[in-house]
Amino acid sequence: KQEVTQIPAALSVPEGENLVLNCSFTDSAIYNLQWFRQDPGKGLTSLLLIQSSQREQTSGRLNASLDKSSGRSTLYIAASQPGDSATYLCAVKGHTPLVFGKGTRLSVIA
Amino acid sequence: GAVVSQHPSRVICKSGTSVKIECRSLDFQATTMFWYRQFPKQSLMLMATSNEGSKATYEQGVEKDKFLINHASLTLSTLTVTSAHPEDSSFYICSARRTSGSGAYNEQFFGPGTRLTVL
């Protein structure tokens, strides 16, 4: 059974810092990995989707990497802003529907 | 991108009543839809997978008689919480998987969620 772990559970950084969120998964037989953002009481916003054949994806200040063999992904956020404060969820897609980690709650302090 | 809507966005009901939540794929056909539940400060947990025209597949521990799922068309799935109790209060999110399209055929698109509060 696929398990997804995200570290750290919570993170607080000053504005302008670069930061890395980590995601690990136990079953490397995946089709893709996706990073989402969730604001309090809201739904999910898809940030980046990495297919299993890809190593990384970039969108603006966000860069996600995937090392399928080791079961790891990172989400890099450059020059963080207070508007980046949210919970970031990692999810992997294998033979089952998307399996989610518990998320990292990010606070960017102005 | 593909758009998934949910209705209602928020519902408050009395204990013992039933509540229906609708999930629609607005600009694509979805053979398969998924229902997730999220408790406060927890991650999304898959409740069930529904395929158009057939019975839903429920995850272990999810009562199929309590959470009725109907996927009657390629753009609509409904979740009915029957005889709701306060412990059913949660955030319910649906997801739809596009049936065609290159590159992202297996991508899941998510609705905005429905906040259910049972008094």
XYZ file of C-alpha atoms in Angstrom:
229
model
C 0.000 0.000 0.000
C 1.376 3.379 -1.049
C 2.287 5.736 1.773
C 3.273 9.362 1.317
C 5.206 11.292 3.944
C 5.874 15.012 3.987
C 8.548 16.705 6.033
C 8.428 19.084 7.773
C 4.836 19.159 8.995
C 5.088 22.913 9.501
C 7.562 25.561 8.487
C 7.861 29.252 9.243
C 10.289 31.436 7.294
C 10.919 35.154 6.833
C 9.883 36.744 3.580
C 12.429 36.434 0.803
C 13.910 33.132 1.857
C 14.252 30.182 -0.476
C 12.841 26.972 0.937
C 12.460 23.279 0.203
C 9.553 21.013 1.038
C 10.111 17.272 1.033
C 7.918 14.381 0.009
C 8.694 10.666 0.095
C 6.676 7.686 -1.064
C 7.067 3.983 -0.424
C 6.095 2.463 -3.783
C 8.168 3.729 -6.692
C 5.785 2.285 -9.296
C 4.039 5.582 -9.951
C 2.645 7.279 -13.045
C 3.073 10.800 -11.764
C 3.484 13.001 -8.729
C 1.612 16.201 -8.106
C 2.069 19.141 -5.770
C -0.991 21.054 -4.580
C -1.601 24.150 -2.552
C -4.511 24.392 -0.145
C -5.562 27.586 1.606
C -7.502 27.276 4.899
C -11.045 26.037 4.311
C -10.531 25.907 0.556
C -10.068 23.300 -2.122
C -6.909 22.255 -3.904
C -4.910 24.249 -6.410
C -2.650 22.147 -8.600
C 0.853 23.621 -8.734
C 2.972 21.152 -10.628
C 2.566 17.682 -12.078
C 5.626 15.561 -12.835
C 5.223 12.482 -15.001
C 7.227 9.427 -13.957
C 9.567 9.879 -16.916
C 10.429 13.441 -15.931
C 12.984 14.694 -13.440
C 11.592 18.139 -12.727
C 8.997 20.747 -13.560
C 9.121 24.501 -13.133
C 6.450 27.144 -12.857
C 7.485 30.657 -11.948
C 9.178 30.592 -8.545
C 8.329 26.927 -8.036
C 10.484 23.992 -9.019
C 9.580 20.391 -8.288
C 11.958 17.483 -8.681
C 11.301 13.770 -8.787
C 13.632 10.884 -8.033
C 11.362 7.928 -8.619
C 13.911 5.244 -7.795
C 14.516 6.644 -4.326
C 10.877 7.585 -3.777
C 11.496 11.279 -3.232
C 10.305 14.617 -4.481
C 11.108 18.146 -3.443
C 9.271 21.405 -3.988
C 11.569 24.401 -4.106
C 10.062 27.849 -3.572
C 12.292 30.775 -4.433
C 12.073 34.221 -2.845
C 9.124 33.323 -0.643
C 6.300 35.822 -0.142
C 3.570 36.126 2.523
C 1.082 35.110 -0.156
C 2.798 31.731 -0.343
C 1.483 30.902 3.127
C -0.678 27.799 2.778
C -0.573 24.044 3.177
C 1.334 22.229 0.443
C 0.247 18.698 -0.364
C 2.169 16.083 -2.272
C 0.227 13.285 -3.990
C 1.320 10.291 -6.040
C -0.593 8.432 -8.709
C 0.081 4.761 -9.257
C -2.331 1.960 -9.969
C -4.633 3.500 -7.389
C -6.149 6.977 -7.293
C -4.030 9.814 -5.954
C -2.601 9.132 -2.505
C -1.879 12.239 -0.458
C 0.629 13.140 2.188
C -0.444 15.061 5.273
C 1.001 18.277 3.949
C 3.416 20.953 5.080
C 1.910 24.108 6.601
C 4.004 27.016 5.410
C 3.975 30.455 7.013
C 5.954 33.240 5.369
C 6.438 36.122 7.753
C 6.582 39.662 6.360
C -7.334 23.186 -17.687
C -10.299 21.023 -16.804
C -12.903 22.398 -14.418
C -14.751 20.468 -11.735
C -17.557 22.048 -9.747
C -19.232 21.022 -6.529
C -22.561 22.015 -5.084
C -23.252 23.102 -2.464
C -20.044 24.668 -1.212
C -21.291 24.668 2.344
C -24.182 22.913 4.085
C -25.393 22.786 7.660
C -27.931 20.155 8.584
C -29.529 18.553 11.597
C -28.477 15.165 12.850
C -30.454 12.376 11.184
C -31.081 14.133 7.897
C -29.569 13.253 4.529
C -27.411 15.539 2.455
C -26.621 15.266 -1.251
C -23.445 16.722 -2.767
C -23.052 17.089 -6.515
C -19.813 16.913 -8.466
C -19.728 17.959 -12.115
C -17.007 17.971 -14.740
C -17.822 21.103 -16.695
C -15.736 20.861 -19.840
C -14.716 17.232 -20.123
C -16.104 13.744 -19.765
C -15.121 11.770 -16.714
C -15.636 8.024 -16.710
C -14.196 7.895 -13.227
C -14.774 10.191 -10.282
C -13.383 10.017 -6.789
C -14.672 11.197 -3.439
C -12.262 12.286 -0.730
C -12.854 13.408 2.847
C -10.636 15.748 4.818
C -10.839 16.292 8.565
C -9.324 19.445 10.099
C -5.548 19.589 9.738
C -5.536 16.150 8.137
C -4.838 15.067 4.604
C -7.329 13.930 2.006
C -8.493 10.371 2.448
C -10.063 8.534 -0.460
C -13.580 7.343 0.344
C -14.670 5.751 -2.902
C -14.141 5.507 -6.635
C -17.147 5.724 -8.902
C -17.328 4.643 -12.517
C -20.091 5.844 -14.772
C -22.883 3.316 -15.000
C -21.566 0.920 -12.369
C -21.403 0.552 -8.610
C -18.858 2.537 -6.660
C -15.846 0.909 -5.058
C -15.465 1.899 -1.423
C -12.260 2.062 0.580
C -11.880 -0.044 3.670
C -13.756 1.404 6.606
C -16.169 3.502 4.536
C -19.800 2.448 4.942
C -21.401 2.114 1.525
C -24.910 2.271 2.955
C -24.141 5.537 4.677
C -22.306 7.224 1.822
C -24.360 6.577 -1.296
C -22.623 7.355 -4.565
C -24.334 7.633 -7.921
C -22.449 8.252 -11.160
C -25.280 8.374 -13.632
C -23.570 10.316 -16.415
C -20.106 11.133 -17.723
C -20.249 14.573 -16.122
C -22.077 14.063 -12.840
C -21.494 12.104 -9.658
C -23.397 12.559 -6.417
C -22.535 11.674 -2.840
C -25.402 11.349 -0.385
C -24.607 11.262 3.302
C -27.551 9.417 4.823
C -28.703 9.889 8.414
C -25.882 12.323 9.035
C -24.284 12.532 12.464
C -21.956 15.181 13.911
C -18.954 12.907 13.314
C -19.717 13.102 9.579
C -18.880 16.803 9.679
C -15.966 17.199 7.332
C -14.723 18.714 4.091
C -15.740 16.554 1.132
C -13.800 16.953 -2.131
C -14.556 15.265 -5.406
C -12.132 14.599 -8.215
C -12.675 13.653 -11.834
C -10.331 11.883 -14.196
C -10.448 12.791 -17.852
C -11.063 9.825 -20.106
C -9.031 11.034 -23.075
C -6.253 13.419 -23.987
C -2.541 12.874 -24.435
C -0.041 13.369 -21.676
C -2.485 13.955 -18.870
C -4.990 11.219 -19.463
C -4.592 10.014 -15.924
C -4.559 13.407 -14.243
C -7.206 14.006 -11.603
C -8.907 17.373 -11.390
C -10.429 18.514 -8.134
C -13.575 20.339 -7.181
C -13.554 23.215 -4.668
C -14.954 21.068 -1.864
C -18.105 21.015 0.260
C -18.012 21.871 3.951
C -20.578 19.719 5.790
C -21.536 20.605 9.343
C -23.972 18.321 11.153
C -25.531 19.804 14.270
